[in-house]
């Protein structure tokens, strides 16, 4: 490929074949991996946009969009005369957004479960079209761990891992990264629910129904069952003693 053609090809966002991870999603993950591998910490500078493009063979627009995603997550910020640097504010920002002081706030809970509903029902169609029996077997194996959990904390972790595995089957790394950012908050909600009443078996069966709908490639049943599963938690919080009034 001539240098002029190569420069033209790298100047825009790369085309994405249907069903495959986008160039921006891939680059976001590559930059995250690079940060981890190099041991970069808060305040450390990232390579320039040009250097990132050359390192990962990505176009200018792809690099800029990937950095915008990382800025939106609060993982990167731009400083004058320095450029993009690692930021440490995303975790605290999320904890403030979904704060559970003085009992569970139904407003915050509704917001969180609304986010989860958009994500977890939205990925259903893609999973039904692309997932394999091996993928569903893995969901069954993860779900089975809930029955073996020896504590509320362990049960909440297993519960989160099941739902995270659902999101992972979307094949979209940016969506999965956003979901992972809320892990501590989601697990806290799961712990609170399980601390009030033993729901391990009920959670296991709700998950099993969701897997059966996916195996049957039944999109309508999947959306209904996932929505009902998330709604159960909302009803619990609305009825919880000490909960704050909704808007």
C-alpha positions as a printed Julia matrix, in Angstrom:
247×3 Matrix{Float64}:
   0.0     0.0    0.0
   1.43    3.44  -0.95
   2.05    5.98   1.81
  -0.62    8.34   0.43
  -3.26    5.6    0.32
  -2.29    4.4    3.79
  -2.54    7.94   5.18
  -5.99    8.34   3.62
  -7.12    5.02   5.06
  -5.95    5.95   8.54
  -7.55    9.39   8.46
 -11.07    8.15   9.2
 -12.83    5.61  11.35
 -12.32    2.1   10.06
 -15.32    0.3    8.58
 -16.9    -2.37  10.73
 -18.35   -5.59   9.43
 -21.83   -6.39  10.79
 -21.71   -8.39  14.02
 -18.09   -7.51  14.78
 -16.65   -5.26  17.47
 -16.24   -1.68  16.26
 -12.83   -0.12  15.73
 -13.54    2.39  18.51
 -14.5    -0.37  20.96
 -11.34   -2.29  20.1
  -9.15    0.75  20.57
 -10.75    1.61  23.92
  -9.89   -1.88  25.13
  -6.36   -1.67  23.68
  -5.72    1.63  25.46
  -7.06    0.18  28.72
  -4.74   -2.83  28.29
  -1.81   -0.52  27.56
  -2.51    1.5   30.72
  -2.53   -1.71  32.77
   0.56   -3.22  31.12
   2.62   -0.04  31.56
   1.43    0.43  35.14
   0.23    3.97  34.45
  -1.41    5.74  37.35
  -3.48    8.85  38.01
  -1.81   11.89  36.44
   0.37    9.92  34.02
   0.18   11.1   30.43
  -1.05    8.94  27.58
   0.79    8.87  24.25
  -0.27   11.55  21.8
  -3.16   10.9   19.4
  -0.64   10.44  16.59
   1.42    7.96  18.61
  -1.7     6.0   19.59
  -2.73    5.85  15.95
   0.65    4.54  14.87
   0.91    2.08  17.76
  -2.5     0.53  17.18
  -2.81    1.19  13.42
  -5.9     3.33  13.96
  -7.16    6.39  12.14
  -7.27    9.88  13.65
 -11.05    9.87  14.06
 -10.98    6.44  15.68
  -8.37    7.61  18.2
 -10.31   10.76  19.01
 -13.58    8.87  19.47
 -11.87    6.28  21.7
 -10.45    9.06  23.88
 -13.89   10.67  24.05
 -15.3     7.38  25.35
 -12.57    7.21  28.0
 -13.25   10.84  28.97
 -16.97   10.08  29.28
 -16.1     7.24  31.66
 -13.98    9.64  33.72
 -10.88    7.51  33.08
  -9.06   10.18  31.1
  -8.98   13.96  31.29
  -7.28   16.61  29.16
  -4.79   19.02  30.71
  -3.34   22.13  29.04
   0.14   21.61  27.54
   0.05   17.96  28.63
  -2.76   16.33  26.7
  -4.67   13.25  27.81
  -3.79   11.97  31.29
  -5.14    9.2   33.52
  -7.94   10.43  35.78
  -9.02    8.87  39.06
 -12.4    10.52  39.39
 -14.73    8.0   37.74
 -15.18    5.69  40.7
 -16.01    8.45  43.16
 -18.34   10.13  40.67
 -20.31    6.91  40.29
 -20.48    6.36  44.04
 -21.85    9.88  44.49
 -24.37    9.41  41.7
 -25.73    6.17  43.17
 -25.37    6.93  46.89
 -27.19    4.74  49.41
 -26.9     6.85  52.53
 -29.58    6.59  55.22
 -31.09    3.51  53.61
 -31.75    2.74  50.0
 -32.89    5.63  47.85
 -35.67    4.45  45.51
 -34.78    7.24  43.09
 -31.22    6.0   42.78
 -32.38    2.41  42.64
 -34.84    3.17  39.85
 -32.09    4.95  37.91
 -29.68    2.05  38.36
 -32.2    -0.63  37.43
 -33.35    1.49  34.49
 -29.77    1.56  33.23
 -29.5    -2.21  33.7
 -32.82   -2.82  31.94
 -31.7    -0.83  28.9
 -28.43   -2.75  28.74
 -29.51   -6.24  29.7
 -32.7    -6.4   27.64
 -31.07   -4.55  24.75
 -28.36   -7.17  24.26
 -30.88   -9.99  24.06
 -31.48   -9.87  20.32
 -27.76   -9.99  19.56
 -27.25  -12.9   21.94
 -30.14  -14.83  20.42
 -28.68  -14.34  16.94
 -25.05  -15.1   17.74
 -24.62  -17.08  20.98
 -23.73  -20.78  20.92
 -24.83  -23.67  23.11
 -21.41  -23.43  24.78
 -22.21  -19.82  25.73
 -25.46  -20.93  27.34
 -23.68  -23.79  29.12
 -21.31  -21.22  30.62
 -24.29  -19.17  31.87
 -25.7   -22.32  33.48
 -22.37  -22.99  35.2
 -22.13  -19.43  36.54
 -25.73  -19.55  37.74
 -25.13  -22.83  39.61
 -22.55  -21.11  41.81
 -25.32  -19.08  43.47
 -26.68  -22.22  45.14
 -23.21  -22.98  46.5
 -22.6   -19.5   47.92
 -21.73  -19.58  51.61
 -22.46  -15.94  52.38
 -24.51  -12.98  51.23
 -21.38  -11.36  49.79
 -20.49  -14.46  47.78
 -24.06  -14.81  46.51
 -24.05  -11.16  45.38
 -20.76  -11.7   43.54
 -22.17  -14.77  41.77
 -25.32  -12.85  40.9
 -23.27  -10.01  39.42
 -21.08  -12.43  37.45
 -24.17  -13.96  35.85
 -25.53  -10.62  34.68
 -22.08   -9.46  33.59
 -21.75  -12.64  31.5
 -25.04  -11.75  29.8
 -23.68   -8.31  28.89
 -20.37   -9.84  27.76
 -22.24  -11.92  25.17
 -23.17   -8.67  23.44
 -19.62   -8.62  22.07
 -19.42   -4.87  22.75
 -16.46   -4.01  24.96
 -17.55   -0.43  25.6
 -20.93   -1.6   26.9
 -19.25   -4.19  29.1
 -16.76   -1.62  30.43
 -19.62    0.72  31.38
 -21.37   -2.15  33.18
 -18.17   -3.09  35.03
 -17.8     0.5   36.23
 -21.03    0.07  38.2
 -20.03   -3.27  39.72
 -19.64   -2.06  43.29
 -23.03   -0.33  43.21
 -24.84   -3.27  41.57
 -23.31   -5.72  44.04
 -24.3    -3.49  46.95
 -27.92   -3.58  45.81
 -27.74   -7.35  45.43
 -26.26   -7.73  48.92
 -28.96   -5.56  50.48
 -31.71   -7.64  48.91
 -30.17  -10.94  49.93
 -29.51   -9.7   53.46
 -33.22   -9.15  54.01
 -34.4   -12.59  52.95
 -32.83  -15.8   51.62
 -33.4   -15.54  47.87
 -30.57  -17.71  46.55
 -32.93  -20.37  45.16
 -35.33  -17.78  43.74
 -32.46  -15.95  42.04
 -31.15  -19.22  40.63
 -34.55  -20.11  39.16
 -35.08  -16.61  37.69
 -31.7   -16.87  35.98
 -32.49  -20.41  34.78
 -35.7   -19.15  33.14
 -33.74  -16.42  31.39
 -31.23  -18.97  30.05
 -34.05  -21.22  28.81
 -35.55  -18.3   26.89
 -32.17  -17.61  25.29
 -31.69  -21.26  24.36
 -35.15  -21.23  22.76
 -34.15  -18.08  20.84
 -37.3   -16.46  22.21
 -36.63  -12.73  22.29
 -40.03  -11.75  23.71
 -39.76  -14.23  26.58
 -36.2   -13.09  27.32
 -37.16   -9.41  27.53
 -40.17  -10.21  29.71
 -38.25  -12.47  32.1
 -35.27  -10.12  32.42
 -37.52   -7.11  32.99
 -39.56   -9.02  35.6
 -36.35  -10.11  37.33
 -35.15   -6.51  37.62
 -38.61   -5.24  38.62
 -38.6    -7.61  41.61
 -35.73   -5.64  43.1
 -37.54   -2.35  42.55
 -40.59   -3.59  44.44
 -38.35   -4.68  47.3
 -36.72   -1.25  47.6
 -40.0     0.65  47.37
 -41.28   -1.39  50.32
 -38.06   -1.32  52.34
 -38.18    0.38  55.79
 -36.32    3.68  55.81
 -36.42    4.11  52.04
 -36.59    7.69  50.83
 -39.7     8.92  48.95
 -39.59    8.88  45.18
 -39.95   11.95  43.04
